[in-house]
Short mmCIF file of C-alpha atoms and ligand atoms in Angstrom, two decimals:
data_model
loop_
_atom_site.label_atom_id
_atom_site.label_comp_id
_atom_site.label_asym_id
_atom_site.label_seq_id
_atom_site.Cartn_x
_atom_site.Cartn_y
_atom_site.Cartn_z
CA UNK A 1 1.71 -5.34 17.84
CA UNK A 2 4.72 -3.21 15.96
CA UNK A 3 5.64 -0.38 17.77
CA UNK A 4 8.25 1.97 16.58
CA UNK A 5 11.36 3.24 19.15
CA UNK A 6 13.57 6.01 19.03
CA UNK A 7 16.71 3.63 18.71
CA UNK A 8 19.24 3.97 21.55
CA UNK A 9 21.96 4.64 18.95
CA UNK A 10 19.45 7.19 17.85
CA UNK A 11 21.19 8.63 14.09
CA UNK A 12 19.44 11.47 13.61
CA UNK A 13 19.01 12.96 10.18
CA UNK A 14 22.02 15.17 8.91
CA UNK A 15 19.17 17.69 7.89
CA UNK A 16 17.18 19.20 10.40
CA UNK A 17 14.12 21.72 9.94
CA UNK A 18 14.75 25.12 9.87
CA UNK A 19 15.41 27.67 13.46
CA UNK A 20 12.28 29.38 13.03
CA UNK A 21 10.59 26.61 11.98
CA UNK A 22 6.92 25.61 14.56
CA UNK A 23 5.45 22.10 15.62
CA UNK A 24 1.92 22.32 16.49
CA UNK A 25 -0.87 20.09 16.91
CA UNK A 26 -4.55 20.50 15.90
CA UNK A 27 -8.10 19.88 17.15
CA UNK A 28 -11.17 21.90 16.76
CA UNK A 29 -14.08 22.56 19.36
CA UNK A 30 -16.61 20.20 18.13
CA UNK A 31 -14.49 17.14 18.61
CA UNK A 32 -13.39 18.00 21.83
CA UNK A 33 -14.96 20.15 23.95
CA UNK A 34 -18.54 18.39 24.08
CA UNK A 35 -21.71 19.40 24.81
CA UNK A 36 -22.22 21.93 21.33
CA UNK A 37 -25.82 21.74 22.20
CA UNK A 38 -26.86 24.88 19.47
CA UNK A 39 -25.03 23.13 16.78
CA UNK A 40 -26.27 21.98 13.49
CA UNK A 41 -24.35 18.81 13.93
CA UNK A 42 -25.91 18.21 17.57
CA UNK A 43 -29.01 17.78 16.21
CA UNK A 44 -27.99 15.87 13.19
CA UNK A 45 -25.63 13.58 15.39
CA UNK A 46 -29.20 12.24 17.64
CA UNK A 47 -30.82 10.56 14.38
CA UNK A 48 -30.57 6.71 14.06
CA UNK A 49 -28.14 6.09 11.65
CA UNK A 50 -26.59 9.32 10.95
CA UNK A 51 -23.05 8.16 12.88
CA UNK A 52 -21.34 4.76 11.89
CA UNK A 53 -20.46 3.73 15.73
CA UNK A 54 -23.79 5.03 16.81
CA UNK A 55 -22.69 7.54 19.34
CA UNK A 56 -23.55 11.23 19.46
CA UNK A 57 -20.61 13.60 20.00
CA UNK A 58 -22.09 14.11 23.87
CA UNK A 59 -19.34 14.88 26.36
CA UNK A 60 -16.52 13.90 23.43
CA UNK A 61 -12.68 14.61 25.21
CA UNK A 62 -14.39 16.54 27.51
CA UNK A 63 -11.69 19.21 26.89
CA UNK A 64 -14.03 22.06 27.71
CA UNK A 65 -13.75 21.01 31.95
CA UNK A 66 -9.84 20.16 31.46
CA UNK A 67 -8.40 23.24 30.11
CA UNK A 68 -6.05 23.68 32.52
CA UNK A 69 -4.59 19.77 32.73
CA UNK A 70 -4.79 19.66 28.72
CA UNK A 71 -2.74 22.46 28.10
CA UNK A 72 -0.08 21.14 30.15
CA UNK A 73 -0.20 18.02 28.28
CA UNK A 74 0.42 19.94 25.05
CA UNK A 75 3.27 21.65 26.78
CA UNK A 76 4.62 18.67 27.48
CA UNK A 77 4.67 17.81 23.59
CA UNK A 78 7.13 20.19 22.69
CA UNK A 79 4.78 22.58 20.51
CA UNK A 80 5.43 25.86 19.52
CA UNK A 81 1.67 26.30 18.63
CA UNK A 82 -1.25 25.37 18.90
CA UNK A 83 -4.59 25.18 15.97
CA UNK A 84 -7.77 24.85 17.81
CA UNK A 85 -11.42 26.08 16.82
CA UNK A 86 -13.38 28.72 18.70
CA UNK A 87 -16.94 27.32 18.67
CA UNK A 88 -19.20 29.53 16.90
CA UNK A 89 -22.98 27.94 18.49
CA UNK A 90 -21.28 28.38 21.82
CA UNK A 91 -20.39 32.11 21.57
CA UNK A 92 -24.01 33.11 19.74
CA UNK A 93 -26.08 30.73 21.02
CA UNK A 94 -28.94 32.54 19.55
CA UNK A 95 -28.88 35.46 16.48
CA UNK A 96 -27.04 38.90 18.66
CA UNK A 97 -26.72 36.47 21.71
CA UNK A 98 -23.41 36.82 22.92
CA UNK A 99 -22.36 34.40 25.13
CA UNK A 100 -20.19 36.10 27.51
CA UNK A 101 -18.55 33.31 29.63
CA UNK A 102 -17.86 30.96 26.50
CA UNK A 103 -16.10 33.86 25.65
CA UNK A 104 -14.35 34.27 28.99
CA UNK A 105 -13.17 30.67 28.29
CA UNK A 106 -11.68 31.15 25.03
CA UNK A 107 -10.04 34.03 26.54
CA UNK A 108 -8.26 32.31 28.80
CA UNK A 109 -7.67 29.42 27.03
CA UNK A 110 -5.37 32.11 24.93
CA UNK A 111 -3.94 33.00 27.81
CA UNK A 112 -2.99 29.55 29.09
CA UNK A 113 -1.41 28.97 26.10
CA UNK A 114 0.89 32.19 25.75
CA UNK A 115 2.02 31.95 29.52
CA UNK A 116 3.48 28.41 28.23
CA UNK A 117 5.29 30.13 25.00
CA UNK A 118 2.67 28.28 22.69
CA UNK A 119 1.12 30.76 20.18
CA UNK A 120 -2.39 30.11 18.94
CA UNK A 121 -3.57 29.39 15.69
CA UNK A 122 -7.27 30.05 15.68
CA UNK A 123 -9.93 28.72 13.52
CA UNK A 124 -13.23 30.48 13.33
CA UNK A 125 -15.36 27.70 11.84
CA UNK A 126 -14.28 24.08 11.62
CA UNK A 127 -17.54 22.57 10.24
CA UNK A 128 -20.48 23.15 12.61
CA UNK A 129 -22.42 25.99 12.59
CA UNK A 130 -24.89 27.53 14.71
CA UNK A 131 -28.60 26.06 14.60
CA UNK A 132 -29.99 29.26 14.18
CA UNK A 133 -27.76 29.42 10.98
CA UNK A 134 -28.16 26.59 9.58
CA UNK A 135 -32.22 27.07 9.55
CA UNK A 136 -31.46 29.62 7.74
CA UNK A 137 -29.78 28.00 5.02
CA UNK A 138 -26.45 27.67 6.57
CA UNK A 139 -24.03 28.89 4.05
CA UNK A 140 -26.29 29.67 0.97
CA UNK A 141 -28.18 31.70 3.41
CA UNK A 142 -27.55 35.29 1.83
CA UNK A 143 -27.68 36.96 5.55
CA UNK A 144 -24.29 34.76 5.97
CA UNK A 145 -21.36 36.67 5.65
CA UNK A 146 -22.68 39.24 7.45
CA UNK A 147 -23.61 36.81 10.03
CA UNK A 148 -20.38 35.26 10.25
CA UNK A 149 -18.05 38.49 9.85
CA UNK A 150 -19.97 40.10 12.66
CA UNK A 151 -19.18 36.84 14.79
CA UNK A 152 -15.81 37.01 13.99
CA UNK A 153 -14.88 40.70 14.42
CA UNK A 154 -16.54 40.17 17.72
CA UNK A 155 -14.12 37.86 19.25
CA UNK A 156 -11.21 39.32 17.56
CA UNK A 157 -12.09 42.50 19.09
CA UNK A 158 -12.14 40.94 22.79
CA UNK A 159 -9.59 37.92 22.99
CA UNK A 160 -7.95 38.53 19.60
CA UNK A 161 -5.17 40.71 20.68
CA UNK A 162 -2.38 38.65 21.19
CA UNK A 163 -3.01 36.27 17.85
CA UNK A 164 -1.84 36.56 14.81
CA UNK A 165 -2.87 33.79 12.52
CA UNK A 166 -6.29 33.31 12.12
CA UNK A 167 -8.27 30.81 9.92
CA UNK A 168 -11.85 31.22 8.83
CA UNK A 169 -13.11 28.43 7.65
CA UNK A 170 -11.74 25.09 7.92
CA UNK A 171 -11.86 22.65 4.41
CA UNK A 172 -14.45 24.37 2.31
CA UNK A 173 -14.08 21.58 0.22
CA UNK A 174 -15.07 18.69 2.70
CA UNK A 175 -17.83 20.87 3.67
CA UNK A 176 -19.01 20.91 -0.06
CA UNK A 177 -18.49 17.42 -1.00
CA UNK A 178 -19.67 15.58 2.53
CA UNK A 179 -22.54 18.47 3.19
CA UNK A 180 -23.84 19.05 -0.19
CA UNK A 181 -22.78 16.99 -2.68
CA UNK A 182 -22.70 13.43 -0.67
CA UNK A 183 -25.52 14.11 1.68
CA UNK A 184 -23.23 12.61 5.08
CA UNK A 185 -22.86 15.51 6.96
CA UNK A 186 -25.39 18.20 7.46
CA UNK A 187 -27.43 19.43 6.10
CA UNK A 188 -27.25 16.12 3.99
CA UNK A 189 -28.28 17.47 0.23
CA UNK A 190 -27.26 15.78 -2.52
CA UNK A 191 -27.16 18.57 -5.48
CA UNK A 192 -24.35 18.73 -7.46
CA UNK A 193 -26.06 21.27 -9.82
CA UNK A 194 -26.25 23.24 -7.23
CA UNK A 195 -22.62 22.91 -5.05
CA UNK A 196 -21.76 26.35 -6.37
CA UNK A 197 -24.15 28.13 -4.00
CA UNK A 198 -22.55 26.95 -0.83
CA UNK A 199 -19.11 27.30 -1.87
CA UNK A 200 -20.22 31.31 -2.86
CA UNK A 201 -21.74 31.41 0.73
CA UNK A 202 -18.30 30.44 1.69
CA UNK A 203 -15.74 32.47 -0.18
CA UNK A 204 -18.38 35.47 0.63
CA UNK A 205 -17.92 34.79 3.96
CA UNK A 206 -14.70 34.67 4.51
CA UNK A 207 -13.98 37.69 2.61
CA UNK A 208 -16.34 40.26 4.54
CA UNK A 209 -14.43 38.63 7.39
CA UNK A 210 -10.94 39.07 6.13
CA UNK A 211 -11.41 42.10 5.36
CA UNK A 212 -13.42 43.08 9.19
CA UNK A 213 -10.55 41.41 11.20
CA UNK A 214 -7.75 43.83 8.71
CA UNK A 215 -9.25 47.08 9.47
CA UNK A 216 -9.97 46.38 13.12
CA UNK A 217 -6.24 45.02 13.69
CA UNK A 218 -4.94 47.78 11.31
CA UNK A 219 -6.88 50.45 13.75
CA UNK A 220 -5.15 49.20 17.17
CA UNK A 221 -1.91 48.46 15.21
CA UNK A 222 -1.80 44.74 15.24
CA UNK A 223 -0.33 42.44 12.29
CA UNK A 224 -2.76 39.72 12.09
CA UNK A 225 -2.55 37.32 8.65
CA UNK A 226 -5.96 35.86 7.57
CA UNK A 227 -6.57 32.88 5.35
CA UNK A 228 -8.64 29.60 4.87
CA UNK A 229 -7.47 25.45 6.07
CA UNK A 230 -7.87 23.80 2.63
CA UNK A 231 -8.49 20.11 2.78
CA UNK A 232 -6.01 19.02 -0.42
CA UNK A 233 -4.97 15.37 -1.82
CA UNK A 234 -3.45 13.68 -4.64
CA UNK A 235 -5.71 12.55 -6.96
CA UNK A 236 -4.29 10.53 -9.51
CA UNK A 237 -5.59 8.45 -12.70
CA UNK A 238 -6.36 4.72 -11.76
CA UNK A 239 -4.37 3.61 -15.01
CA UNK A 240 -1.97 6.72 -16.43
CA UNK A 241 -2.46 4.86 -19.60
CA UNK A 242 -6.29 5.94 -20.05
CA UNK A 243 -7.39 9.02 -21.30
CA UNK A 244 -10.51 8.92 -19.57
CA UNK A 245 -9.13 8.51 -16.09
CA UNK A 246 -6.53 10.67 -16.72
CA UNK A 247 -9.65 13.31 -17.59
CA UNK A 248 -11.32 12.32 -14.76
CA UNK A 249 -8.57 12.70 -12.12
CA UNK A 250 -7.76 16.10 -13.38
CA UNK A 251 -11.64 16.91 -13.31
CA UNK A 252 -11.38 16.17 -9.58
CA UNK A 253 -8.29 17.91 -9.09
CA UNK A 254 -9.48 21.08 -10.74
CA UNK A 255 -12.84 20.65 -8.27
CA UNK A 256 -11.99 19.26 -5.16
CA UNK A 257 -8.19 21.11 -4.84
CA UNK A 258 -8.15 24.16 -6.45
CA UNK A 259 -11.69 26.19 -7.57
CA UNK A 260 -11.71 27.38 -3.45
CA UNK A 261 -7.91 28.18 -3.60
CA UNK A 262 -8.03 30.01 -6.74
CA UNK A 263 -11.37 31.69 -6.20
CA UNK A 264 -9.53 33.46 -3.24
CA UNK A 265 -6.83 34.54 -5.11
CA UNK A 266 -8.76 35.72 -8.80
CA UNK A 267 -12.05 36.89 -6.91
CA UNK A 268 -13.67 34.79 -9.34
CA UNK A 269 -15.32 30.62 -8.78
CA UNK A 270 -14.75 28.67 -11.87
CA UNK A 271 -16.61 25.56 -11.75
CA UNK A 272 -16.70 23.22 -14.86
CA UNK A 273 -18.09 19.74 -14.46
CA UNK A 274 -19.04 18.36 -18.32
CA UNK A 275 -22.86 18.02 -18.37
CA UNK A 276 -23.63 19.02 -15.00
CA UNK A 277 -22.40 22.88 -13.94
CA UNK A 278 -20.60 25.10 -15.85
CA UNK A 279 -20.49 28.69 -14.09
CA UNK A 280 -18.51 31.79 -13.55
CA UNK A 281 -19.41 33.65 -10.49
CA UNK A 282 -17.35 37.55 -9.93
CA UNK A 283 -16.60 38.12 -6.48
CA UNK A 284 -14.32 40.95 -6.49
CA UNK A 285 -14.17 41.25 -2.80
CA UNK A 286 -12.47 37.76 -2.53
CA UNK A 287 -9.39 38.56 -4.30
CA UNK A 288 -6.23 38.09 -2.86
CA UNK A 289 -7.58 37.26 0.40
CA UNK A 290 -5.14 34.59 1.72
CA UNK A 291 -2.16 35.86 3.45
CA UNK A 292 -1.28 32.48 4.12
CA UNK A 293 -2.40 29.06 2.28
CA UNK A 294 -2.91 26.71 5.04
CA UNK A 295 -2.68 22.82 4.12
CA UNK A 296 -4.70 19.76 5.38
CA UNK A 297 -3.16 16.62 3.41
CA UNK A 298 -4.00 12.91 4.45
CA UNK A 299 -4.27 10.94 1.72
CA UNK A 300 -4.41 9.91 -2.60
CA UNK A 301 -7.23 9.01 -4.55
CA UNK A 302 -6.72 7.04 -7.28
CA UNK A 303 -9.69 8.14 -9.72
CA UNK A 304 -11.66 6.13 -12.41
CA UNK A 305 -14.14 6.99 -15.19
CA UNK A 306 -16.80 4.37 -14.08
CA UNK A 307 -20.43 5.09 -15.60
CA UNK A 308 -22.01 3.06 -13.22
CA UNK A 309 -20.71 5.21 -9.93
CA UNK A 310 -22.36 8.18 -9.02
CA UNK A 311 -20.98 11.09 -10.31
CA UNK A 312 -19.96 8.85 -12.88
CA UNK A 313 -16.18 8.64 -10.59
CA UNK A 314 -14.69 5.84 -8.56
CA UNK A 315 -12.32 6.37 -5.96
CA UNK A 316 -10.02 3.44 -5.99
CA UNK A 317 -6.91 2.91 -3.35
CA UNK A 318 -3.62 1.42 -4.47
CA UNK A 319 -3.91 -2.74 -4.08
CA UNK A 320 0.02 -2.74 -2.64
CA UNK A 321 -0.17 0.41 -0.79
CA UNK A 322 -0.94 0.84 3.22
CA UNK A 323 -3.88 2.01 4.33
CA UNK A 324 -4.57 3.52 8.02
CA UNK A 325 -7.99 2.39 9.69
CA UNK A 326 -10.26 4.23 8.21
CA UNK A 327 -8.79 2.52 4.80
CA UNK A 328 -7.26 5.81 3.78
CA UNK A 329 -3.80 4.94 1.40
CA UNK A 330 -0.90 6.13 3.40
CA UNK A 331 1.30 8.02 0.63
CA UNK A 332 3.60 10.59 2.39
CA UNK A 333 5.38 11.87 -1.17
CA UNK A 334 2.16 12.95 -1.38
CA UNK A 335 2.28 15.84 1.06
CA UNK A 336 5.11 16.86 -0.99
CA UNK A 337 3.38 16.59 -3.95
CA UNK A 338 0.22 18.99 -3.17
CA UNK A 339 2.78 21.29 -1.31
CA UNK A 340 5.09 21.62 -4.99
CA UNK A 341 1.48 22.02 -6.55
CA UNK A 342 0.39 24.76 -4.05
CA UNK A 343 4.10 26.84 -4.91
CA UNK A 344 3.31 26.37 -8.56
CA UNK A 345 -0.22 27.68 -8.25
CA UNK A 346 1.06 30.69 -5.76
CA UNK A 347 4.61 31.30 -5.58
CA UNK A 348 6.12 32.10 -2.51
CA UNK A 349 3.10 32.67 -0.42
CA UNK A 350 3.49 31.47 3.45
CA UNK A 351 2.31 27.75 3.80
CA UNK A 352 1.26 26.27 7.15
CA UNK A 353 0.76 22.59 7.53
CA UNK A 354 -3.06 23.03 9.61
CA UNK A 355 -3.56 19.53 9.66
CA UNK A 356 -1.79 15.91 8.73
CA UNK A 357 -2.18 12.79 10.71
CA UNK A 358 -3.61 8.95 11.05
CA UNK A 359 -6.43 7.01 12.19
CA UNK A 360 -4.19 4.19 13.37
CA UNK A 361 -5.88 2.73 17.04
CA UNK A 362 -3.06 0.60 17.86
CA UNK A 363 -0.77 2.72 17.21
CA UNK A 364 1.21 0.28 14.98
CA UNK A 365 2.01 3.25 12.19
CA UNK A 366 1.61 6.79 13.54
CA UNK A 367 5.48 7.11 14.41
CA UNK A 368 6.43 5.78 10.78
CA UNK A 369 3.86 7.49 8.99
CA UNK A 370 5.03 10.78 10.77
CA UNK A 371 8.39 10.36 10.27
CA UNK A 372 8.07 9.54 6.63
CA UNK A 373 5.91 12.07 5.71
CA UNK A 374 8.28 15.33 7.90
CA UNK A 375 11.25 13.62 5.87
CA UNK A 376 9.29 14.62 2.13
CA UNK A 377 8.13 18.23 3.99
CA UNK A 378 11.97 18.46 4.74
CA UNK A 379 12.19 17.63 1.22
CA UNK A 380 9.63 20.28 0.05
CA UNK A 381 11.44 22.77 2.45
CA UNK A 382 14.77 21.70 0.92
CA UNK A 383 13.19 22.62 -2.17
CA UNK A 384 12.86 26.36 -1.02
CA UNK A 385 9.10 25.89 -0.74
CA UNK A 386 8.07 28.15 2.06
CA UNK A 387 6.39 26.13 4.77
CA UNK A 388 6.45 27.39 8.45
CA UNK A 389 5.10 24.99 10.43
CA UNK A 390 3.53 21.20 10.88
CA UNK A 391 0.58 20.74 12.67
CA UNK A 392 -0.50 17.10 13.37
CA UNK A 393 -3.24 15.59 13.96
CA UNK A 394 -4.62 15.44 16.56
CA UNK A 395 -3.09 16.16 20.00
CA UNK A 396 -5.43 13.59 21.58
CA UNK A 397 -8.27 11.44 20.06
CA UNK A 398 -11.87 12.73 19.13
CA UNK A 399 -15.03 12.30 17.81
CA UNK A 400 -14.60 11.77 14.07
CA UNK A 401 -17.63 13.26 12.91
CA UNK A 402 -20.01 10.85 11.43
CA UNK A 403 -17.46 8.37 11.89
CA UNK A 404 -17.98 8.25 15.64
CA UNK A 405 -15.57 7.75 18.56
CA UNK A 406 -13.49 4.67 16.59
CA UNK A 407 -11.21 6.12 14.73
CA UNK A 408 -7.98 7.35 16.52
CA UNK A 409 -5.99 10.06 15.47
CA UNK A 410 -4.91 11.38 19.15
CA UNK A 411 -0.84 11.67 20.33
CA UNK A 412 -2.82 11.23 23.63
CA UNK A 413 -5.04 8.03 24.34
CA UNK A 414 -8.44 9.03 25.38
CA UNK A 415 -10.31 6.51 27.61
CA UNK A 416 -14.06 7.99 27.07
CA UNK A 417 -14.86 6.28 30.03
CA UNK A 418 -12.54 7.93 32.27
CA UNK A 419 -11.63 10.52 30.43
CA UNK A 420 -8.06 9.74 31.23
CA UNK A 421 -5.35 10.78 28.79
CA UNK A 422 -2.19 8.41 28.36
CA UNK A 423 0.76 9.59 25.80
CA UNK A 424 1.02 6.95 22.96
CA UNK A 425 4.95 6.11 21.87
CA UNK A 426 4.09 7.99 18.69
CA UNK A 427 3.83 10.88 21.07
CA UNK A 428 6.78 10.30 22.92
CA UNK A 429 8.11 10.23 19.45
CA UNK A 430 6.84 13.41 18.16
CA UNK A 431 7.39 15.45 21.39
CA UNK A 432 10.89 14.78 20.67
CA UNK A 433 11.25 15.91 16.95
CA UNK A 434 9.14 19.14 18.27
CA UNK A 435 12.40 19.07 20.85
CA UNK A 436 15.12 18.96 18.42
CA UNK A 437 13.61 20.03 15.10
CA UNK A 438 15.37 16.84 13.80
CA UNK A 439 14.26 13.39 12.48
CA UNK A 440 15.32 10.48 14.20
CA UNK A 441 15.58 6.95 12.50
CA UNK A 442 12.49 4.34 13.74
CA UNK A 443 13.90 1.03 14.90
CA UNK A 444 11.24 -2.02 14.73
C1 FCB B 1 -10.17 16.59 8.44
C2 FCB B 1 -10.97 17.47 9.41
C3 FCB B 1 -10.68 17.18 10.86
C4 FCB B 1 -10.53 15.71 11.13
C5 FCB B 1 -9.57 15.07 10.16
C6 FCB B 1 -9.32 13.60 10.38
O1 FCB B 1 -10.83 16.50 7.23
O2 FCB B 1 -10.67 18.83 9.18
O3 FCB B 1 -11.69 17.78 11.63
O4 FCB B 1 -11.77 15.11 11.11
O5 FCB B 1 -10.02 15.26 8.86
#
């Protein structure tokens, strides 16, 4: 096995990050915590065949019972914050429910984490949502936003006081394409003709609740920013020489990167796919409703005009390039490629890196695929592109959605049998960039 060092001779990189500059890591509730029992994807997770590995999500990291001895362990990481999800089934169990102890819990997981100088960066919906919900129609339910603003103003209200960043929804996109387009996650519908329902439900949502959490921070005095964890990648034409890939690609790009982004900033969800949707949909409320534009970037596409795929696309990964081991091409330019594209599309507007990380069990690549791809963001920084943080992912390995327990994204080891937590080298690594805010060179 190849593991990467921090060389004794250590040179570290002439450019470091900037002073006010934050490392974070990322998880969210459903991945970790276990036991979501009033979750859409609870149920979904107990029917044969819905996850690869054949385990349901169950007692996952068990993070839920180890608050305490977990947050040391991300102290002991270096971070400045943290992103973690507050777990929407768990808090209304049941429609008006309120679940006052799974509040208590968030509470003082806040708490925990500002006595140890790490500020929070909340998400209010990373993917599941409440069973009562989603028999309702989830997001193209029209009671929705309401639904989801009231949730939200209700735990800003009681634990929100001392956070400032809050997310709403985590990759609309991944939601649309997984949930409703590709029929693998709940609630499994395949209806392209009809993905702009959802993604209304969404960008509805979010704005009743960006606009809820303003007014109640604005009446106690409280700066809080609001905005959305966009899931955003490179798609590129297979062959740059072809017309119709190059179409293709940009189709994609248009779709999959930017309608959510720009509906939040116009008010208004453009979505053009030839022969298959072509719709204009006002929402006045939503404009300019992302104080910051947070980034989730993993991977590139490389995209085909194919006839006989579905959807009429093929996805296609670079024959010479790396992949990690869930066969995802490991291209760091390309986080500094969708962060130049997000500056172009919205000058100067506050970018935070919510997620960026590697399925890589052995860790045999995490070090050198974090290293390379903080050395472009340094780049993209450099640039005068205004980034404030990284968060990676994940602090500690978890259930990968209908992927199952395999894949292994975690700084920390988790045995699931034990539970027991062990800090990979890649950790070791990363603890000490989040130390000195520098790069260091990787010896083999
Ligand atoms: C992102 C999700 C996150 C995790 C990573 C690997 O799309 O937001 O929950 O599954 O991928």
């Amino acid at each position: 096995m190849t593991s990467f060092m921090l060389s004794s001779t250590a040179s570290i990189h002439a450019a470091s990050f900037p002073k006010h500059f934050k490392w974070c890591v990322a998880t969210s509730a459903h991945q970790i915590e276990g036991h979501n029992i009033h979750s859409d994807w609870w149920e979904f997770e107990q029917r044969p065949g819905a996850i690869r590995d054949g385990h349901p999500s169950g007692a996952a990291a068990d993070h839920w019972n180890r608050l305490e001895q977990d947050t040391e362990l991300l102290a002991a990481l270096n971070v400045q914050q943290y992103r973690f999800s507050i777990e929407w089934a768990k808090i209304e169990p049941r429609p008006g429910e309120w679940n006052v102890e799974a509040l208590e819990h968030y509470r003082r997981e806040i708490e925990l984490l500002t006595e140890r100088g790490i500020e929070p960066l909340i998400t209010l919906q990373h993917f599941t949502l409440p069973k009562w919900v989603a028999d309702r129609g989830g997001f193209e339910w029209s009671g929705m936003p309401q639904a989801f603003a009231r949730y939200s103003e209700w735990v800003f209200s009681r634990i929100g006081g001392g956070v400032r960043d809050w997310i709403t929804i985590n990759e609309p996109q991944v939601v649309l394409a997984a949930g409703y387009i590709e029929g693998v996650h709940p609630p499994l519908k395949k209806d392209l003709k009809s993905v702009d329902l959802p993604a209304l439900g969404m960008i509805r949502a979010h704005a009743l609740a960006y606009h809820r959490l303003h007014e109640l921070a604005r009446s106690r005095g409280q700066e809080i920013r609001v905005g959305m964890a966009h899931h955003l990648r490179v798609y590129e034409p297979a062959s740059k020489w072809n017309p119709l890939d190059r179409f293709a690609a940009r189709l994609l790009d248009d779709l999959g990167n930017w309608s959510m982004v720009d509906a939040l900033e116009s008010g208004v969800l453009r979505i053009r796919i030839p022969f298959t949707l072509n719709v204009e949909h006002h929402v006045p409320e939503a404009r300019n409703t992302q104080d910051f534009l947070g980034v989730n970037y993993y991977s590139r596409d490389l995209i085909r005009l194919d006839l006989s795929s579905p959807g009429f696309l093929k996805r296609l990964v670079r024959k010479s390039s790396p992949r990690n081991d869930l066969g995802w091409e490991i291209h760091p330019e390309g986080l500094y490629k969708v962060l130049r594209a997000v500056n172009r599309r919205i000058p100067n507007r506050p970018i935070l890196i919510t997620e960026n990380g590697t399925a890589d069990h052995r860790d045999a690549f995490r070090s050198q695929f974090l290293v390379d791809h903080l050395k472009w963001l340094l780049r993209a920084i450099e640039d005068g592109i205004p980034v404030e943080n990284y968060c990676h992912w994940s602090f500690l390995d978890n259930y990968e959605w209908s992927e199952g327990f395999e894949p292994r994204f975690g700084l920390y080891e988790v045995n699931y049998s034990t539970q027991e937590r062990t800090l990979r080298n890649s950790g070791r690594i990363f603890s000490e960039i989040a130390r000195s805010s520098m790069l260091p060179d990787l010896k083999r």
